[in-house]
Coordinates of C-alpha atoms in Angstrom, one line a residue:
X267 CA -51.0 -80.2 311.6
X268 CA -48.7 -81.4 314.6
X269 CA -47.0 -84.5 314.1
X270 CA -46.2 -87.3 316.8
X271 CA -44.4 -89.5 314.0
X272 CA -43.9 -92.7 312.1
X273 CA -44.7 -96.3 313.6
X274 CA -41.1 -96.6 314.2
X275 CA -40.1 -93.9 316.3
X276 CA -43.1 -94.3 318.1
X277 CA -41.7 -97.9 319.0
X278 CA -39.0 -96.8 319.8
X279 CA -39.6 -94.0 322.4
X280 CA -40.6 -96.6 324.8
X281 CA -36.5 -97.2 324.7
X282 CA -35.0 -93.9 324.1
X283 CA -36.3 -93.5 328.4
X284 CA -34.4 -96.6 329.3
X285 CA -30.5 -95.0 327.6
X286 CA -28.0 -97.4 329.2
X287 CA -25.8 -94.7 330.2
X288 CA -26.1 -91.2 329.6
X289 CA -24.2 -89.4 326.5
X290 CA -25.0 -92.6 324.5
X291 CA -25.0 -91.7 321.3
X292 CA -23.1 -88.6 321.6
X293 CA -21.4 -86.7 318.7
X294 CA -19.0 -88.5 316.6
X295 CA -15.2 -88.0 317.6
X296 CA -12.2 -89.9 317.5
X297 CA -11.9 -90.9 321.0
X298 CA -15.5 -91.7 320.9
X299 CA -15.9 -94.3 318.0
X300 CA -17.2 -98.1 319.5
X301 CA -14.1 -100.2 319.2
X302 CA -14.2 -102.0 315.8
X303 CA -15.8 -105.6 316.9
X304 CA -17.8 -106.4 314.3
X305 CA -17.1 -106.4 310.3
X306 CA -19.6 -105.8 308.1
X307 CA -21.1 -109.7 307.6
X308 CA -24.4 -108.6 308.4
X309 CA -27.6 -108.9 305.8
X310 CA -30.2 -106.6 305.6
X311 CA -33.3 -108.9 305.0
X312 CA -37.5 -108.8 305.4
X313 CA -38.6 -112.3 305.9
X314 CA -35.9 -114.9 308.3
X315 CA -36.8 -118.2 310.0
X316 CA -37.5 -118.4 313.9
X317 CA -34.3 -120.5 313.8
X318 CA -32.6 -117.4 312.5
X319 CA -33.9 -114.9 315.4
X320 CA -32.5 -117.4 317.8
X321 CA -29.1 -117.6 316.8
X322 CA -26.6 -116.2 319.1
X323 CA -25.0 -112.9 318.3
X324 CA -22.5 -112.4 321.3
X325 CA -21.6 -114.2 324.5
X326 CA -20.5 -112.2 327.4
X327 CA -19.2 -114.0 330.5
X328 CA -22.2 -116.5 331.1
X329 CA -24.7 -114.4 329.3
X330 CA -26.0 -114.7 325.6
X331 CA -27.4 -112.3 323.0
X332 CA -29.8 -113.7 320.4
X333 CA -30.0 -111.9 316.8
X334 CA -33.8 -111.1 318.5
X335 CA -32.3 -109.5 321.2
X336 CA -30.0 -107.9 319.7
X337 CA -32.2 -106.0 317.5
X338 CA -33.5 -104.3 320.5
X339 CA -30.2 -103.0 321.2
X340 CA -29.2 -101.6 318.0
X341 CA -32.5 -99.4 317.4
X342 CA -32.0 -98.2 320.7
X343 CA -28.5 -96.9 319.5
X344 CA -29.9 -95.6 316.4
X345 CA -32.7 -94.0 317.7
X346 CA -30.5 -92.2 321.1
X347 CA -28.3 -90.8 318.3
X348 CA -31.1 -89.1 316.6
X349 CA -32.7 -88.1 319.7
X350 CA -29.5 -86.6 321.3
X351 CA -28.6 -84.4 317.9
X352 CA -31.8 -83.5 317.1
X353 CA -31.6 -80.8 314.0
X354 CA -28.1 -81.4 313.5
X355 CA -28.4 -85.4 312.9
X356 CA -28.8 -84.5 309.5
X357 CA -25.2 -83.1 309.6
X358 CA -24.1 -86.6 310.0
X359 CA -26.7 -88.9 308.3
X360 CA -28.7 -89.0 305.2
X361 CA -32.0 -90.0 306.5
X362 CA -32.9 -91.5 303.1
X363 CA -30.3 -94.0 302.9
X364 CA -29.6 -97.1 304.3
X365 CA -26.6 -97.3 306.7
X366 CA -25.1 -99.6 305.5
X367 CA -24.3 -97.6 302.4
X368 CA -22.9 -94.4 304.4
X369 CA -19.7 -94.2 305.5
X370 CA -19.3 -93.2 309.2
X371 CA -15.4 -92.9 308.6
X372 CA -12.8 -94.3 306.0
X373 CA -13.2 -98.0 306.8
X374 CA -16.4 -97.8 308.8
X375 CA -20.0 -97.7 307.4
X376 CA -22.6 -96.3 309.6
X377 CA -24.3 -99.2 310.2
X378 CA -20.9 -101.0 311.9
X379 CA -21.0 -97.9 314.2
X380 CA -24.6 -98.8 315.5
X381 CA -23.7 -102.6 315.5
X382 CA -20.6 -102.1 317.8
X383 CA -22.4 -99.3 319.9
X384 CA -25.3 -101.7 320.7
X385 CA -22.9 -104.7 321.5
X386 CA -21.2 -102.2 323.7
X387 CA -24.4 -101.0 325.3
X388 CA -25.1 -105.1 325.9
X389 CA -22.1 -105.3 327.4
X390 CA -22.5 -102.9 330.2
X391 CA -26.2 -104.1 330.3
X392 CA -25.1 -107.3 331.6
X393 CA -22.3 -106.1 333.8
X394 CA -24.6 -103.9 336.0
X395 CA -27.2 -106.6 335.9
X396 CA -24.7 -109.0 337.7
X397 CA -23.8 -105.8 340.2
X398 CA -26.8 -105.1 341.2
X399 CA -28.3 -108.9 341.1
X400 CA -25.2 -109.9 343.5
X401 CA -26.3 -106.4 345.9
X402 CA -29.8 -107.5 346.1
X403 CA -30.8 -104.4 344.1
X404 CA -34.7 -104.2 344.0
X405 CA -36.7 -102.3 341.3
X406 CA -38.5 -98.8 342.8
X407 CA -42.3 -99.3 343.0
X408 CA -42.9 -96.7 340.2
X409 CA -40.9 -99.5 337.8
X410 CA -42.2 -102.6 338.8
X411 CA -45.9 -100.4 338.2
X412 CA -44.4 -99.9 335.0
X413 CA -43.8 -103.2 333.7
X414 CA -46.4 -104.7 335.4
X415 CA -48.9 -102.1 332.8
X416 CA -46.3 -102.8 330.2
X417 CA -48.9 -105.4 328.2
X418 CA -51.9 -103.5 328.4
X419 CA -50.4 -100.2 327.0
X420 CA -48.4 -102.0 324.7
X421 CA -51.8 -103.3 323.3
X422 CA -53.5 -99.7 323.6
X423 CA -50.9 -98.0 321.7
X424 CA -50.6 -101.0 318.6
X425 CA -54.2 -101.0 318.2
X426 CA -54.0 -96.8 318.1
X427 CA -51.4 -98.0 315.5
X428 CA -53.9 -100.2 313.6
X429 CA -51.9 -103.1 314.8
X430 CA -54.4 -106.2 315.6
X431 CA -51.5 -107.1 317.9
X432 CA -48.9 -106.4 320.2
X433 CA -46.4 -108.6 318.4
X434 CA -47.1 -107.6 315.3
X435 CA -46.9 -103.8 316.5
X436 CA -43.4 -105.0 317.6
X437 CA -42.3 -107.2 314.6
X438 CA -42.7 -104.3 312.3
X439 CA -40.0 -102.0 313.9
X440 CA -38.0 -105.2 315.8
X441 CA -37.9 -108.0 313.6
X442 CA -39.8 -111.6 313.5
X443 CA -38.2 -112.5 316.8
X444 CA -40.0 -109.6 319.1
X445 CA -42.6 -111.2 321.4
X446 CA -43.5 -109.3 324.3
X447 CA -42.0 -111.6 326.6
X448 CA -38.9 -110.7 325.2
X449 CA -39.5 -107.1 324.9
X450 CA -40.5 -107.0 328.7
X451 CA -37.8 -108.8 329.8
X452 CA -35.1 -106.5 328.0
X453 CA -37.3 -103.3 329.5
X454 CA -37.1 -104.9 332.8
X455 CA -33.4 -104.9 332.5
X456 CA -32.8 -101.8 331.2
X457 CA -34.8 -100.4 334.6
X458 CA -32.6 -102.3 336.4
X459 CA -29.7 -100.4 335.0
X460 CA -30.9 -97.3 335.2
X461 CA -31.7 -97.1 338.1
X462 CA -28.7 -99.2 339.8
X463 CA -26.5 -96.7 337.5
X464 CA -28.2 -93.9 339.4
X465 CA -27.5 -95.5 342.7
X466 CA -23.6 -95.7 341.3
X467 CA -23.3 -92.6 340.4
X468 CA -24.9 -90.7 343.8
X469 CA -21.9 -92.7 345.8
X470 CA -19.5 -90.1 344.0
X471 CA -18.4 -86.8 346.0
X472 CA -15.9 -84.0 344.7
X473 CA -14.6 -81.2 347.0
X474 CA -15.4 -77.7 345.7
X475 CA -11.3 -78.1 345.5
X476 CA -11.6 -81.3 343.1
X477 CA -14.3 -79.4 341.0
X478 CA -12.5 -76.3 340.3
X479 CA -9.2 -78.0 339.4
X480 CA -11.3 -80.6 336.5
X481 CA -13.0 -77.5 335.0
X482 CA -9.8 -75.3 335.4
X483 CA -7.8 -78.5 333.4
X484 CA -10.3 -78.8 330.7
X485 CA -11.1 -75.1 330.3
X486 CA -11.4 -74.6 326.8
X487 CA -13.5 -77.7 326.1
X488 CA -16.2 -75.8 328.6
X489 CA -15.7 -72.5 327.0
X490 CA -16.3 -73.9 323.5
X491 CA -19.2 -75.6 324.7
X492 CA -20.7 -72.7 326.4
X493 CA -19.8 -73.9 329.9
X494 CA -18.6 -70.3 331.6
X495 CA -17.3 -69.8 335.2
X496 CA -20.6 -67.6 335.5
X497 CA -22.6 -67.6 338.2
X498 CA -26.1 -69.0 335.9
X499 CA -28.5 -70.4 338.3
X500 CA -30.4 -73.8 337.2
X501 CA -34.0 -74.0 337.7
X502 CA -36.0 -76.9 339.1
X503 CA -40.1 -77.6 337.7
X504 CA -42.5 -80.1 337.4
X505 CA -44.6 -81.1 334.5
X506 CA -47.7 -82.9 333.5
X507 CA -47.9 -84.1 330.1
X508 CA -50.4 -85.8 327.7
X509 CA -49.6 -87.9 324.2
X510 CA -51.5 -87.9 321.1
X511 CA -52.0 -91.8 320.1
X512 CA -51.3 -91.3 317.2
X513 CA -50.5 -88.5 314.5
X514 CA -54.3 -88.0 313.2
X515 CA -56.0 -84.9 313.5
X516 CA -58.6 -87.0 315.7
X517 CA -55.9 -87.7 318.2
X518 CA -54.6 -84.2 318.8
X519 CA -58.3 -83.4 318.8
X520 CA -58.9 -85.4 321.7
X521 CA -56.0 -84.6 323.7
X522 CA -56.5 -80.8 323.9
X523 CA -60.1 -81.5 324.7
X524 CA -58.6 -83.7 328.0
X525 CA -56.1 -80.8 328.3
X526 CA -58.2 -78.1 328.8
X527 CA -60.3 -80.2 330.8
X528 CA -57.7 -80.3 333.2
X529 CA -56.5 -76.7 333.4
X530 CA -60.0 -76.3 334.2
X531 CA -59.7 -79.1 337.2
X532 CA -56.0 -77.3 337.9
X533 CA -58.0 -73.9 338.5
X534 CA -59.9 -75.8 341.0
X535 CA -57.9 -77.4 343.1
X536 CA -56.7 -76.1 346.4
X537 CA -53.4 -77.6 347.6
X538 CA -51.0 -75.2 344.9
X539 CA -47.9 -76.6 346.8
X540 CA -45.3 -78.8 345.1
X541 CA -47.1 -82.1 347.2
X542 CA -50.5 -80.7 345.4
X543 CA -48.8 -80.3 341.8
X544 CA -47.7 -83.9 342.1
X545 CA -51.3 -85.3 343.5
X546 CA -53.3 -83.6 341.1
X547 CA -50.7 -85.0 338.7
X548 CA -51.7 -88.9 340.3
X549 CA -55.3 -87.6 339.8
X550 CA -55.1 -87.6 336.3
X551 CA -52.8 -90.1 335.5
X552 CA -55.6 -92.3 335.1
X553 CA -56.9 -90.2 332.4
X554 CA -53.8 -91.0 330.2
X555 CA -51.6 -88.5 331.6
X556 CA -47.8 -88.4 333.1
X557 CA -46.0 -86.2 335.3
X558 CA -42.0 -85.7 335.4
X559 CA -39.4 -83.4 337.3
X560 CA -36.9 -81.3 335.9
X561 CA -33.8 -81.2 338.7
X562 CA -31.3 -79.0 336.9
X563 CA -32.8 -77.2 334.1
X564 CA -30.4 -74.6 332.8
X565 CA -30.9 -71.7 330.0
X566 CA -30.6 -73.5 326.2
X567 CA -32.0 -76.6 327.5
X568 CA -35.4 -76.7 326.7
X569 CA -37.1 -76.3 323.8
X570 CA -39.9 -74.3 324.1
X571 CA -39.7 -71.3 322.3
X572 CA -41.3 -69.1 325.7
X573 CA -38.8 -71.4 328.3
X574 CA -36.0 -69.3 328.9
X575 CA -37.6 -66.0 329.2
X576 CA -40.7 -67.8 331.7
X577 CA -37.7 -69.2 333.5
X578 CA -34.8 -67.2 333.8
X579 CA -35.7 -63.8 332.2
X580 CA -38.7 -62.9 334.4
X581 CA -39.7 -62.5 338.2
X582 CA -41.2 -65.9 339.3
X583 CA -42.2 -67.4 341.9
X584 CA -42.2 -71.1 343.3
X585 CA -46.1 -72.7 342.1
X586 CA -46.1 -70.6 339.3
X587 CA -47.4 -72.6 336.0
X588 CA -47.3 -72.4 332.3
X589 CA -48.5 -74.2 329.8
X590 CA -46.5 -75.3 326.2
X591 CA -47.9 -77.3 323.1
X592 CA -45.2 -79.1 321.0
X593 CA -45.1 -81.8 318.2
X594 CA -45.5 -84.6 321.4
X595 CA -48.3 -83.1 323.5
X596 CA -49.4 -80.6 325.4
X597 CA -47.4 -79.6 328.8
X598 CA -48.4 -78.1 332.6
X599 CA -45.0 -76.7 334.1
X600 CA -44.9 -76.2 337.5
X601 CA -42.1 -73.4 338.7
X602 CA -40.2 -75.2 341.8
X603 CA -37.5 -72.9 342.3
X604 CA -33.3 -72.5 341.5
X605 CA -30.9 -75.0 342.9
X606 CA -27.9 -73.4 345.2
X607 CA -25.8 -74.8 342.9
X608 CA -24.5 -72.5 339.4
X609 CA -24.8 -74.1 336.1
X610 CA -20.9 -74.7 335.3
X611 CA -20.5 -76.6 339.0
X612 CA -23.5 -78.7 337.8
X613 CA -22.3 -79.4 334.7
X614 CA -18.4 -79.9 336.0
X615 CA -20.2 -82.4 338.7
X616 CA -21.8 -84.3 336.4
X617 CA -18.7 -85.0 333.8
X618 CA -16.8 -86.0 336.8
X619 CA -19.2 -88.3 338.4
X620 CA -19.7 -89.8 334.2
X621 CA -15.6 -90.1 334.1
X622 CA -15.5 -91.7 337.8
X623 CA -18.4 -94.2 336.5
X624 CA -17.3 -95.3 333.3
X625 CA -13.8 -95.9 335.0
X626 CA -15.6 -98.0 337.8
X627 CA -17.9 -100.0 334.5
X628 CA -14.9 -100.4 332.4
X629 CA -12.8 -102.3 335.4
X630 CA -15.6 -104.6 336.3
X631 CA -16.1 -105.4 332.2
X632 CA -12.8 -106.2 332.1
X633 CA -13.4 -109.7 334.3
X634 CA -15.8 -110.7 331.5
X635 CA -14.7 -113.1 328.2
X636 CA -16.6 -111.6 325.1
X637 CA -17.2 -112.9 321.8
X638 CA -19.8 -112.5 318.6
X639 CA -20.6 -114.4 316.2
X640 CA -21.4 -111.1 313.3
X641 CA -22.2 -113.3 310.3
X642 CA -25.9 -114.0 312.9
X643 CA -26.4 -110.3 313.1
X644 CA -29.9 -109.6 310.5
X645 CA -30.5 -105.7 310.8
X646 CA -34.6 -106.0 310.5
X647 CA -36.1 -102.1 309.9
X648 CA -39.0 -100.8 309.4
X649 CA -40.2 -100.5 305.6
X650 CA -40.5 -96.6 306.0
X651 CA -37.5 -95.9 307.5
X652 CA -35.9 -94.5 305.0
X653 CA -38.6 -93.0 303.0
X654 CA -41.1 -91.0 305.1
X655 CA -40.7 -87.2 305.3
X656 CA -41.5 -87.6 308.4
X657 CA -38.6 -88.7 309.8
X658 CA -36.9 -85.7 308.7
X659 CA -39.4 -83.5 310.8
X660 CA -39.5 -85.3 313.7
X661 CA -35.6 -84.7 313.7
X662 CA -35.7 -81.0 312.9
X663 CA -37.9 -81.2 315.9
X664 CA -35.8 -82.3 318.7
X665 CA -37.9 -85.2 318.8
X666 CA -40.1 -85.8 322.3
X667 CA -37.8 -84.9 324.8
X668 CA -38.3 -82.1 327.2
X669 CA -34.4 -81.6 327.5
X670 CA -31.6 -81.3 324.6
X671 CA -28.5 -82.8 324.7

């Protein structure tokens, strides 16, 4: 039987779409670690006071964190971490054991790690909230649709939980202090950044020159990653997707019924273009589906078994379409085409454009007076967390992402 997962990573995929900035959570190293804000005063409790989820946790410039908001933060580092290792999270966690009994080094335990990468996760949350508040940033349509449905599938996918309500679906992953006015409000935020980081990061441009000369000085980095100077073409594709509520055999049930119900309606429809993949994708978005693109797809980074050889190892053709089943749901790809650009520019690009960035975020954080207050910090989890097999498979899994790494 396919599996879609426990209650809490269920929550919690809502947030792994909103990562702050990309690469958080990434592999363990030295010049990696969260700077060592926070010693280990926290307590790891079931039942607190409403007083207690209202304390404050940090202050940063004029902005404060409650230990209810902060919760929010701190699954989403746990949870990106999983998500971005996939299989080999196992390599660095015992999923069976609490964090705060693992060590993530000599004198920190995991669960410090996740407390300072939240708090510095809230930190840049708040900086490019003021950025793009003082720009007059405004929220794409697609978001502000988003949050606007946000109640209404919130309460579809507790009662699919067997949750009566929405903050009781929430309080059992976040802690007493999750109400769905908070919840919304820290989504909205998150949008904010994610998409005034995107605008950020665009504003960068690198020479072909500039490009060579950053892969050239970090060389062997690429090459032990399997970044070669070859000339590997990147593939762009469309998708339409549908979710199982839940992880009975009734829910998967249901959603290959809709499924083939709309490869049958797929068969049918005339406009095979691009512009009609993504309007028959509108079409049945109000049958519970979703649509994404996939700009630079490159060989490895997928994880559907067929992927690479559909992609890169046969002739194809722009509208071409395959479909794919996977622990999350069932899949439509839609073959766009390659990009001009070769995988190891790409690739070389993007670290730049991630160095320039964090440069640019770490100089405008700079301005801002920061302090916690750790002995507030209650680490509220799940009961199963640490004892469902479940967890284990959903990580062996890749998770629900489309793209590794």
């Amino acid at each position: 039987m396919r599996r879609f997962g426990n209650l809490f990573k269920t929550c919690l995929a809502i947030v792994l779409c909103m990562a702050i900035l990309s690469g958080c959570g990434a592999k363990p190293a030295a010049d990696t670690t969260p700077a060592p804000e926070a010693e280990s005063e926290t307590e790891t409790v079931t039942e607190v006071t409403e007083e207690d989820w209202n304390k404050i946790v940090a202050q940063f410039g004029n902005h404060t964190l409650t230990c209810a908001g902060f919760s929010y933060f701190y699954w989403a580092s746990y949870t990106s971490f999983l998500n971005y290792h996939g299989a080999d999270a196992k390599n660095y966690l015992d999923l069976y054991t609490p964090l705060d009994q693992q060590m993530y080094s000599e004198d920190l335990t995991w669960e410090e790690y996740f407390i300072n990468d939240a708090l510095m996760a809230y930190k840049q949350y708040c900086t490019l909230n003021d950025l793009a508040a003082a720009e007059g940033f405004e929220l794409s349509e697609d978001a502000q649709k988003t949050l606007e449905n946000l109640p209404e599938e919130l309460l579809k996918t507790a009662q699919a939980m067997g949750f009566e309500t929405v903050e009781e679906y929430l309080q059992a992953n976040y802690g007493g202090g999750a109400t769905v006015e908070n919840y919304s409000d820290y989504l909205k935020h998150h949008f904010v950044v994610q998409e005034y980081t995107a605008k950020l990061q665009e504003s960068f441009d690198f020479s072909d020159e500039e490009i060579e000369k950053y892969y050239d000085e970090h060389a062997e980095q690429y090459e032990q990653a399997g970044v070669t100077k070859e000339d590997v073409k990147m593939a762009q594709l469309r998708y339409i997707m549908i979710l199982p509520a839940d992880d009975s055999e009734e829910s998967y049930s249901a959603i290959d019924k809709a499924f083939n119900e709309m490869l049958e309606d797929w068969e049918l429809w005339e406009d095979k273009s691009e512009e009609g993949f993504m309007a028959f994708g509108e079409k049945w978005s109000e049958k519970g589906f979703a649509q994404d693109y996939l700009d630079a797809v490159a060989p490895g980074t997928v994880y559907f078994s067929f992927f690479d050889d559909w992609v890169f190892h046969e002739p194809r053709v722009a509208g071409d379409t395959r479909t794919g089943v996977m622990e999350s749901g069932d899949y439509l790809f839609y073959y766009i085409g390659q990009r001009d650009e070769v995988y190891w520019r790409s690739q070389t690009r993007y670290d730049m454009c991630r160095d320039s960035f964090t440069a640019f975020l770490l100089d405008q954080m700079s301005a801002y007076n920061f302090s916690i207050h750790p002995e507030n910090i209650i680490i509220s989890q799940a009961e199963d967390l640490y004892s469902d097999p479940i967890m284990e498979e959903e990580v062996a899994s890749g998770s629900s992402d489309l793209n590794g790494g």
